[in-house]
C-alpha positions as a Markdown table, in Angstrom:
| # | Residue | x | y | z |
|---|---|---|---|---|
| 1 | Met | -24.7 | -50.9 | 10.0 |
| 2 | Arg | -21.7 | -49.9 | 12.2 |
| 3 | Asn | -20.2 | -47.9 | 9.4 |
| 4 | Trp | -23.3 | -45.9 | 9.0 |
| 5 | Val | -23.4 | -45.1 | 12.7 |
| 6 | Leu | -19.8 | -44.0 | 12.5 |
| 7 | Val | -20.5 | -41.7 | 9.6 |
| 8 | Val | -23.4 | -40.1 | 11.3 |
| 9 | Phe | -21.3 | -39.6 | 14.5 |
| 10 | Leu | -18.5 | -37.9 | 12.6 |
| 11 | Leu | -20.8 | -35.6 | 10.7 |
| 12 | Ser | -22.4 | -34.5 | 14.0 |
| 13 | Leu | -18.9 | -33.6 | 15.3 |
| 14 | Thr | -18.3 | -31.1 | 12.5 |
| 15 | Gly | -20.9 | -28.8 | 14.1 |
| 16 | Cys | -18.9 | -28.8 | 17.4 |
| 17 | Val | -15.8 | -27.1 | 15.9 |
| 18 | Glu | -15.5 | -23.4 | 16.6 |
| 19 | Gln | -16.0 | -21.5 | 13.3 |
| 20 | Asn | -15.6 | -17.9 | 12.4 |
| 21 | Arg | -17.8 | -16.8 | 9.6 |
| 22 | Ile | -16.2 | -14.3 | 7.3 |
| 23 | Glu | -19.0 | -11.7 | 7.8 |
| 24 | Lys | -18.4 | -11.8 | 11.6 |
| 25 | Leu | -14.7 | -11.1 | 11.2 |
| 26 | Gly | -12.9 | -7.7 | 11.2 |
| 27 | Met | -9.9 | -8.3 | 9.0 |
| 28 | Ser | -7.4 | -5.4 | 9.4 |
| 29 | Asp | -4.9 | -4.8 | 6.6 |
| 30 | Thr | -2.8 | -2.1 | 8.4 |
| 31 | Ala | -1.8 | -1.4 | 12.0 |
| 32 | Ala | 0.0 | 1.6 | 13.5 |
| 33 | Val | 1.8 | 1.8 | 16.8 |
| 34 | Asp | 3.0 | 5.0 | 18.6 |
| 35 | Ser | 4.5 | 6.0 | 21.9 |
| 36 | Val | 2.2 | 7.6 | 24.5 |
| 37 | Phe | 3.8 | 10.5 | 26.4 |
| 38 | Glu | 3.2 | 11.2 | 30.1 |
| 39 | Glu | 2.6 | 14.7 | 31.5 |
| 40 | Asn | 6.4 | 15.0 | 32.2 |
| 41 | Gly | 7.1 | 14.6 | 28.4 |
| 42 | Lys | 8.6 | 11.1 | 28.8 |
| 43 | Pro | 7.2 | 8.1 | 26.9 |
| 44 | Ser | 5.0 | 5.8 | 28.9 |
| 45 | Glu | 6.6 | 2.5 | 29.9 |
| 46 | Thr | 3.3 | 0.6 | 29.8 |
| 47 | Asp | 1.0 | 2.2 | 27.3 |
| 48 | Met | 1.0 | 2.7 | 23.5 |
| 49 | Ser | -1.3 | 4.2 | 21.0 |
| 50 | Ile | -2.7 | 1.7 | 18.5 |
| 51 | Ala | -4.8 | 2.2 | 15.3 |
| 52 | Ile | -5.9 | -0.3 | 12.7 |
| 53 | Ala | -7.5 | 0.0 | 9.3 |
| 54 | Ile | -10.3 | -2.4 | 8.3 |
| 55 | Pro | -11.2 | -2.5 | 4.6 |
| 56 | Lys | -14.9 | -2.1 | 3.9 |
| 57 | Ala | -17.2 | -2.5 | 0.9 |
| 58 | Gly | -16.1 | -0.5 | -2.1 |
| 59 | Thr | -15.1 | -0.9 | -5.7 |
| 60 | Val | -11.7 | -2.1 | -7.0 |
| 61 | Asp | -10.9 | 1.5 | -8.1 |
| 62 | Asn | -12.2 | 3.1 | -5.0 |
| 63 | Pro | -11.3 | 0.9 | -1.9 |
| 64 | Gln | -12.3 | 2.3 | 1.5 |
| 65 | Ser | -11.6 | 1.4 | 5.1 |
| 66 | Asp | -12.7 | 2.1 | 8.7 |
| 67 | Ile | -10.1 | 3.3 | 11.2 |
| 68 | Leu | -10.2 | 2.2 | 14.9 |
| 69 | Gln | -7.9 | 3.6 | 17.6 |
| 70 | Thr | -7.2 | 2.9 | 21.3 |
| 71 | Ile | -4.6 | 3.0 | 24.1 |
| 72 | Ala | -3.3 | -0.4 | 25.1 |
| 73 | Glu | -0.4 | -2.2 | 26.8 |
| 74 | Ser | 0.4 | -4.3 | 23.7 |
| 75 | Pro | -0.8 | -5.0 | 20.2 |
| 76 | Lys | -2.7 | -8.0 | 21.4 |
| 77 | Asp | -4.3 | -6.0 | 24.2 |
| 78 | Gly | -5.2 | -3.4 | 21.6 |
| 79 | Arg | -6.9 | -5.9 | 19.3 |
| 80 | Thr | -9.0 | -7.1 | 22.3 |
| 81 | Lys | -10.0 | -3.5 | 23.2 |
| 82 | Leu | -10.9 | -2.6 | 19.6 |
| 83 | Ser | -12.9 | -5.8 | 19.2 |
| 84 | Arg | -15.3 | -4.4 | 21.9 |
| 85 | Lys | -15.9 | -1.3 | 19.8 |
| 86 | Ile | -17.4 | -3.2 | 16.8 |
| 87 | Asn | -19.6 | -6.2 | 16.4 |
| 88 | Lys | -16.9 | -8.3 | 14.8 |
| 89 | Val | -13.9 | -10.4 | 15.9 |
| 90 | Leu | -10.7 | -8.6 | 14.9 |
| 91 | Val | -8.2 | -10.9 | 13.2 |
| 92 | Ser | -4.7 | -10.2 | 11.7 |
| 93 | Gly | -4.7 | -12.8 | 8.9 |
| 94 | Gln | -5.0 | -10.1 | 6.2 |
| 95 | Leu | -2.5 | -7.7 | 7.8 |
| 96 | Arg | -0.1 | -6.4 | 5.1 |
| 97 | Ser | 1.8 | -3.5 | 6.8 |
| 98 | Ile | 2.6 | -2.4 | 10.4 |
| 99 | Leu | 3.6 | 1.3 | 10.9 |
| 100 | Phe | 5.8 | 2.3 | 13.8 |
| 101 | Gly | 6.2 | 6.0 | 14.8 |
| 102 | Lys | 9.8 | 7.2 | 15.0 |
| 103 | Asp | 9.6 | 8.1 | 18.7 |
| 104 | Leu | 8.6 | 4.5 | 19.5 |
| 105 | Ala | 11.2 | 3.1 | 17.2 |
| 106 | Lys | 13.9 | 5.1 | 19.1 |
| 107 | Gln | 12.9 | 3.1 | 22.2 |
| 108 | Gly | 13.0 | -0.2 | 20.4 |
| 109 | Ile | 10.2 | -2.2 | 18.7 |
| 110 | Trp | 11.1 | -5.8 | 19.5 |
| 111 | Asn | 8.4 | -6.4 | 22.0 |
| 112 | Glu | 5.8 | -5.2 | 19.5 |
| 113 | Leu | 7.3 | -7.2 | 16.7 |
| 114 | Asp | 7.5 | -10.3 | 18.8 |
| 115 | Ser | 3.7 | -10.0 | 19.6 |
| 116 | Tyr | 3.0 | -10.2 | 15.8 |
| 117 | Arg | 5.7 | -12.8 | 15.2 |
| 118 | Arg | 4.0 | -15.1 | 17.7 |
| 119 | Asp | 0.6 | -14.7 | 16.1 |
| 120 | Tyr | 0.3 | -17.7 | 13.8 |
| 121 | Thr | -2.3 | -15.9 | 11.7 |
| 122 | Val | 0.2 | -13.1 | 10.7 |
| 123 | Gly | 2.2 | -13.9 | 7.6 |
| 124 | Glu | 6.0 | -13.5 | 7.5 |
| 125 | Lys | 5.6 | -11.1 | 4.5 |
| 126 | Leu | 4.1 | -8.5 | 6.7 |
| 127 | Lys | 5.8 | -5.2 | 5.8 |
| 128 | Ile | 7.7 | -3.3 | 8.5 |
| 129 | Val | 7.5 | 0.5 | 8.1 |
| 130 | Ile | 8.8 | 3.5 | 10.1 |
| 131 | Val | 6.9 | 6.8 | 10.0 |
| 132 | Asn | 8.8 | 10.1 | 10.4 |
| 133 | Gly | 6.3 | 11.4 | 12.8 |
| 134 | Ser | 3.2 | 9.7 | 14.2 |
| 135 | Ala | 2.2 | 6.4 | 12.7 |
| 136 | Val | -1.3 | 6.7 | 14.2 |
| 137 | Asp | -1.7 | 10.1 | 12.7 |
| 138 | Met | -0.6 | 8.8 | 9.3 |
| 139 | Leu | -3.3 | 6.1 | 9.4 |
| 140 | Thr | -6.1 | 8.3 | 10.8 |
| 141 | His | -5.5 | 11.4 | 8.7 |
| 142 | Lys | -8.4 | 12.2 | 6.3 |
| 143 | Tyr | -6.8 | 12.4 | 2.8 |
| 144 | Ala | -8.6 | 14.1 | 0.0 |
| 145 | Gln | -7.3 | 11.7 | -2.7 |
| 146 | Ile | -6.6 | 8.5 | -0.6 |
| 147 | Arg | -9.7 | 6.4 | 0.2 |
| 148 | Ser | -7.9 | 3.4 | 1.7 |
| 149 | Val | -4.7 | 4.4 | 3.5 |
| 150 | Gly | -3.6 | 0.8 | 4.1 |
| 151 | Asn | -4.0 | -0.2 | 0.4 |
| 152 | His | -2.2 | 3.0 | -0.7 |
| 153 | Ile | 0.8 | 2.4 | 1.6 |
| 154 | Asp | 1.0 | -1.3 | 0.4 |
| 155 | Gln | 0.9 | -0.3 | -3.3 |
| 156 | Leu | 3.4 | 2.6 | -2.7 |
| 157 | Leu | 6.0 | 0.3 | -1.0 |
| 158 | Thr | 5.6 | -2.5 | -3.5 |
| 159 | Gln | 6.0 | -0.1 | -6.5 |
| 160 | Glu | 9.0 | 1.7 | -5.1 |
| 161 | Ala | 10.8 | -1.5 | -4.0 |
| 162 | Lys | 10.8 | -2.7 | -7.6 |
| 163 | Ile | 13.1 | 0.2 | -8.6 |
| 164 | His | 15.0 | 0.1 | -5.3 |
| 165 | Glu | 13.8 | 3.5 | -4.0 |
| 166 | Val | 13.0 | 1.6 | -0.7 |
| 167 | Pro | 14.0 | -1.7 | 0.7 |
| 168 | Asp | 11.5 | -4.5 | 0.7 |
| 169 | Val | 11.5 | -5.3 | 4.4 |
| 170 | Ser | 9.2 | -8.0 | 5.9 |
| 171 | Leu | 8.6 | -9.3 | 9.4 |
| 172 | Tyr | 10.8 | -12.3 | 8.4 |
| 173 | Ser | 13.7 | -10.3 | 7.1 |
| 174 | Phe | 13.7 | -7.8 | 10.0 |
| 175 | Val | 13.7 | -10.6 | 12.6 |
| 176 | Arg | 16.4 | -12.4 | 10.6 |
| 177 | Asp | 18.7 | -9.4 | 10.6 |
| 178 | Tyr | 17.9 | -8.6 | 14.3 |
| 179 | Tyr | 19.2 | -12.0 | 15.3 |
| 180 | Asp | 22.3 | -11.9 | 12.9 |
| 181 | Asp | 25.4 | -10.8 | 14.8 |
| 182 | Gly | 26.9 | -9.5 | 11.5 |
| 183 | Arg | 24.1 | -7.2 | 10.4 |
| 184 | Asp | 21.5 | -4.8 | 11.7 |
| 185 | Pro | 18.0 | -4.2 | 10.4 |
| 186 | Ile | 16.7 | -1.5 | 8.1 |
| 187 | Ala | 13.1 | -0.5 | 7.1 |
| 188 | Pro | 11.5 | 1.9 | 4.6 |
| 189 | Met | 10.5 | 5.3 | 6.0 |
| 190 | Leu | 7.4 | 7.3 | 5.2 |
| 191 | Val | 6.2 | 10.8 | 6.0 |
| 192 | Val | 3.0 | 12.8 | 5.6 |
| 193 | Lys | 3.5 | 15.9 | 3.5 |
| 194 | Gly | 0.5 | 18.1 | 3.0 |
| 195 | Asp | -2.3 | 15.8 | 2.0 |
| 196 | Asn | -0.1 | 12.9 | 0.7 |
| 197 | Ile | 2.1 | 10.1 | 1.9 |
| 198 | Glu | 5.7 | 10.1 | 0.6 |
| 199 | Ile | 8.9 | 8.1 | 0.8 |
| 200 | Asp | 11.2 | 9.7 | 3.3 |
| 201 | Gly | 14.2 | 7.4 | 3.1 |
| 202 | Ile | 15.5 | 4.3 | 4.9 |
| 203 | Ala | 15.4 | 3.9 | 8.6 |
| 204 | Leu | 18.6 | 2.5 | 10.2 |
| 205 | Phe | 18.5 | 0.3 | 13.3 |
| 206 | Lys | 21.0 | -0.9 | 15.9 |
| 207 | Asn | 19.4 | -4.1 | 17.1 |
| 208 | Asp | 15.7 | -3.0 | 17.4 |
| 209 | Arg | 16.3 | 0.7 | 18.0 |
| 210 | Tyr | 16.1 | 3.4 | 15.4 |
| 211 | Ile | 19.4 | 5.3 | 15.2 |
| 212 | Gly | 19.2 | 7.3 | 12.0 |
| 213 | Lys | 18.2 | 7.4 | 8.3 |
| 214 | Ile | 19.3 | 7.5 | 4.7 |
| 215 | Ser | 17.6 | 10.4 | 2.9 |
| 216 | Ala | 15.1 | 9.7 | 0.1 |
| 217 | Glu | 17.6 | 11.1 | -2.4 |
| 218 | Gln | 20.2 | 8.5 | -1.4 |
| 219 | Thr | 18.1 | 5.3 | -1.3 |
| 220 | Val | 19.2 | 3.9 | -4.6 |
| 221 | Leu | 22.9 | 4.6 | -3.7 |
| 222 | Phe | 22.3 | 2.7 | -0.5 |
| 223 | Ala | 20.9 | -0.2 | -2.5 |
| 224 | Ile | 24.0 | -0.2 | -4.6 |
| 225 | Leu | 26.1 | -0.7 | -1.5 |
| 226 | Asn | 23.7 | -3.2 | 0.0 |
| 227 | Lys | 23.2 | -5.8 | -2.8 |
| 228 | Ser | 23.6 | -6.6 | -6.5 |
| 229 | Phe | 20.5 | -5.7 | -8.5 |
| 230 | Lys | 19.0 | -4.6 | -11.8 |
| 231 | Met | 16.6 | -1.7 | -12.5 |
| 232 | Gly | 16.8 | 1.7 | -11.0 |
| 233 | Glu | 18.2 | 5.2 | -11.8 |
| 234 | Ile | 20.4 | 7.8 | -10.1 |
| 235 | Asp | 21.0 | 11.5 | -10.8 |
| 236 | Ile | 24.6 | 12.3 | -10.3 |
| 237 | Thr | 26.6 | 15.5 | -10.4 |
| 238 | Phe | 30.3 | 15.0 | -11.4 |
| 239 | Met | 33.4 | 17.0 | -12.3 |
| 240 | Asn | 34.3 | 16.8 | -16.0 |
| 241 | Arg | 38.0 | 16.7 | -15.6 |
| 242 | Ser | 38.6 | 17.4 | -19.3 |
| 243 | Ser | 36.7 | 20.7 | -19.3 |
| 244 | Gly | 37.0 | 21.5 | -15.6 |
| 245 | Arg | 33.2 | 22.1 | -15.3 |
| 246 | Lys | 30.6 | 20.5 | -13.1 |
| 247 | Glu | 28.0 | 18.5 | -15.0 |
| 248 | Ser | 25.1 | 16.2 | -14.2 |
| 249 | Ala | 23.7 | 13.1 | -15.7 |
| 250 | Met | 20.8 | 10.8 | -15.0 |
| 251 | Ile | 21.8 | 7.1 | -15.3 |
| 252 | Ser | 18.9 | 4.7 | -15.9 |
| 253 | Ser | 18.5 | 0.9 | -16.4 |
| 254 | Ile | 21.2 | 0.4 | -13.8 |
| 255 | Ala | 22.8 | -3.0 | -13.4 |
| 256 | Ser | 24.9 | -3.1 | -10.2 |
| 257 | Lys | 27.1 | -5.9 | -9.0 |
| 258 | Arg | 28.6 | -5.8 | -5.5 |
| 259 | Glu | 31.5 | -7.7 | -4.2 |
| 260 | Val | 32.8 | -7.5 | -0.6 |
| 261 | Ile | 36.4 | -8.3 | 0.0 |
| 262 | Val | 37.9 | -8.8 | 3.5 |
| 263 | Asn | 41.7 | -8.2 | 3.8 |
| 264 | Lys | 43.0 | -9.6 | 7.1 |
| 265 | Gln | 45.5 | -7.3 | 8.8 |
| 266 | Gly | 48.8 | -8.1 | 10.5 |
| 267 | Ser | 49.3 | -8.9 | 14.2 |
| 268 | Glu | 49.5 | -5.2 | 15.1 |
| 269 | Ser | 45.9 | -4.6 | 14.2 |
| 270 | Lys | 42.9 | -6.9 | 14.8 |
| 271 | Ile | 40.7 | -4.8 | 12.6 |
| 272 | Pro | 40.3 | -6.2 | 9.1 |
| 273 | Gln | 40.2 | -3.9 | 6.1 |
| 274 | Val | 37.1 | -4.2 | 4.0 |
| 275 | Val | 36.7 | -3.3 | 0.3 |
| 276 | Ile | 33.2 | -2.9 | -1.3 |
| 277 | Arg | 33.8 | -3.3 | -5.0 |
| 278 | Ile | 31.0 | -2.0 | -7.2 |
| 279 | Arg | 30.6 | -2.7 | -10.9 |
| 280 | Leu | 27.9 | -0.4 | -12.4 |
| 281 | Ser | 26.5 | -0.1 | -15.8 |
| 282 | Gly | 23.6 | 1.9 | -17.2 |
| 283 | Asn | 22.3 | 4.3 | -19.9 |
| 284 | Ile | 22.5 | 8.1 | -20.0 |
| 285 | Leu | 18.9 | 9.3 | -19.8 |
| 286 | Glu | 19.6 | 13.0 | -19.3 |
| 287 | Tyr | 22.9 | 15.0 | -19.5 |
| 288 | Thr | 23.8 | 18.7 | -18.8 |
| 289 | Gly | 27.0 | 19.4 | -20.6 |
| 290 | Lys | 28.7 | 20.1 | -23.9 |
| 291 | Ser | 30.3 | 16.7 | -24.6 |
| 292 | Thr | 28.9 | 14.5 | -27.4 |
| 293 | Phe | 30.6 | 11.3 | -26.3 |
| 294 | Lys | 31.1 | 10.3 | -30.0 |
| 295 | Lys | 34.8 | 9.7 | -29.4 |
| 296 | Pro | 36.0 | 6.6 | -27.5 |
| 297 | Glu | 38.2 | 9.0 | -25.4 |
| 298 | Glu | 35.2 | 11.0 | -24.3 |
| 299 | Gln | 33.4 | 7.9 | -23.4 |
| 300 | Lys | 36.3 | 6.6 | -21.3 |
| 301 | Asn | 36.7 | 9.9 | -19.5 |
| 302 | Leu | 32.9 | 9.9 | -18.7 |
| 303 | Asp | 33.1 | 6.4 | -17.2 |
| 304 | Gln | 36.1 | 7.5 | -15.0 |
| 305 | Asp | 34.4 | 10.8 | -14.0 |
| 306 | Leu | 31.2 | 9.1 | -13.1 |
| 307 | Ser | 33.0 | 6.3 | -11.2 |
| 308 | Glu | 34.8 | 8.8 | -9.0 |
| 309 | Ala | 31.7 | 10.9 | -8.3 |
| 310 | Ile | 29.7 | 7.8 | -7.4 |
| 311 | Arg | 32.5 | 6.4 | -5.3 |
| 312 | Glu | 32.6 | 9.6 | -3.2 |
| 313 | Lys | 28.9 | 9.5 | -2.6 |
| 314 | Leu | 29.0 | 5.8 | -1.7 |
| 315 | Gln | 31.9 | 6.3 | 0.6 |
| 316 | Ala | 30.0 | 9.2 | 2.4 |
| 317 | Ile | 27.1 | 6.8 | 3.0 |
| 318 | Val | 29.4 | 4.1 | 4.4 |
| 319 | Ser | 30.8 | 6.7 | 6.8 |
| 320 | His | 27.4 | 7.9 | 7.8 |
| 321 | Val | 26.2 | 4.4 | 8.6 |
| 322 | Gln | 29.3 | 3.7 | 10.6 |
| 323 | Arg | 28.9 | 6.9 | 12.6 |
| 324 | Ser | 25.3 | 6.0 | 13.3 |
| 325 | Gly | 26.6 | 2.8 | 14.9 |
| 326 | Gly | 24.6 | 0.1 | 13.1 |
| 327 | Asp | 26.0 | -2.4 | 10.7 |
| 328 | Asn | 23.1 | -1.9 | 8.2 |
| 329 | Leu | 25.2 | -3.0 | 5.2 |
| 330 | Gly | 25.9 | -6.4 | 6.7 |
| 331 | Ile | 29.7 | -6.0 | 6.5 |
| 332 | Gly | 30.0 | -8.1 | 9.6 |
| 333 | Thr | 28.7 | -11.1 | 7.8 |
| 334 | Tyr | 31.6 | -11.0 | 5.4 |
| 335 | Val | 34.1 | -10.5 | 8.2 |
| 336 | Arg | 32.6 | -13.4 | 10.1 |
| 337 | Asn | 32.8 | -15.7 | 7.1 |
| 338 | Ser | 36.5 | -14.8 | 6.5 |
| 339 | Met | 37.6 | -16.3 | 9.9 |
| 340 | Ser | 37.0 | -19.0 | 12.4 |
| 341 | Tyr | 34.0 | -18.8 | 14.8 |
| 342 | Glu | 36.4 | -18.5 | 17.7 |
| 343 | Asn | 38.3 | -15.6 | 16.1 |
| 344 | Trp | 35.0 | -13.9 | 15.3 |
| 345 | Asn | 33.8 | -14.1 | 18.9 |
| 346 | Asn | 37.1 | -12.7 | 20.1 |
| 347 | Leu | 37.0 | -9.9 | 17.6 |
| 348 | Asn | 34.0 | -8.2 | 19.2 |
| 349 | Trp | 32.8 | -6.8 | 15.9 |
| 350 | Lys | 30.1 | -4.6 | 17.3 |
| 351 | Ser | 32.6 | -2.5 | 19.2 |
| 352 | Ile | 35.2 | -2.1 | 16.5 |
| 353 | Tyr | 32.8 | -1.7 | 13.6 |
| 354 | Pro | 32.5 | 2.1 | 13.8 |
| 355 | Arg | 36.4 | 2.3 | 13.5 |
| 356 | Ala | 36.7 | -0.3 | 10.7 |
| 357 | Asp | 38.5 | 0.6 | 7.5 |
| 358 | Ile | 35.7 | 0.2 | 4.9 |
| 359 | Arg | 36.6 | 1.5 | 1.4 |
| 360 | Val | 34.5 | 1.7 | -1.7 |
| 361 | Glu | 35.8 | 1.1 | -5.3 |
| 362 | Val | 33.6 | 1.8 | -8.3 |
| 363 | Asp | 33.9 | 0.8 | -11.9 |
| 364 | Thr | 31.2 | 2.5 | -14.1 |
| 365 | Thr | 30.4 | 1.6 | -17.7 |
| 366 | Ile | 27.9 | 3.5 | -19.8 |
| 367 | Arg | 26.2 | 1.3 | -22.3 |
| 368 | Asp | 24.1 | 3.9 | -24.2 |
| 369 | Tyr | 24.4 | 7.7 | -24.5 |
| 370 | Gly | 20.9 | 8.4 | -25.7 |
| 371 | Met | 20.2 | 11.3 | -28.1 |
| 372 | Ile | 23.1 | 13.5 | -26.9 |
| 373 | Arg | 24.3 | 15.8 | -29.7 |
């Protein structure tokens, strides 16, 4: 008898738990955050512009969404204000991407990121994206061919990350790099062009502040410097030293292996020398030139010419990143691992990094020459 009483009591308690029925929830899949500018042209220190996209009923081939917008003091405050505009409770459990306008990113985005990081309903795979322009405008723009902006952005980033046209940057990886004293974060960059959304390169950060970018044409080259990977293609112009003519080739099916070597200097200099050694292989997809590459000597010369051309481009990217001031290639992590923790702290890597001697070496091997005649 007592057992039955206990069962009835426990069943009655289930009705006392706070429940959110799915039809009463507004589940946003994309959020956008921008600076708000005062009359004097300076960004507000308290307010920001926030917009969210909420998917609504549609077909798989034709997804649609509602866009809500407000001015708030924080993302959490924004969700509260937007909840008052609809008859649903806004939740972030389905949030896939958060867009930051470039002007806001220049000021620093840590406070906004921290708000999402502390929300237990937000997954660590949340994509971090920088917009070259206004993030809110990108989300609220009426596109002729894009029905669901959030879904389109998510698919675009997922697709381009597979071929290393953009880095796959999540809330987890951005926060990890932010706290790492040997690396600074990066993020994919998008832009509205006409009536479409396009990849605009890679945003470079120093701590949580936007400091510059890698152009869309150089994103795969940046990936070669940043990590080892397979899949991707590059279009490279090079000097054919045998003929003395400039030629170009598209290399596809790239397999790239990166090795970072730290050479400690003598007592005269505390700055270590760093070598980024790249071993690259791929297939010739397109070629503008008169060589047939049927002879081993021609093939060897091509490998050498491509290696030098790629090395020059990679070295230019390293110099650009150093001038920007952020260690976005994570060179500091290798320097740190090459010495004791005490020596690392005494080195003050952040201050000497822009002057560090970082050299690139490239060894290219072409596996297949295609249908060149």
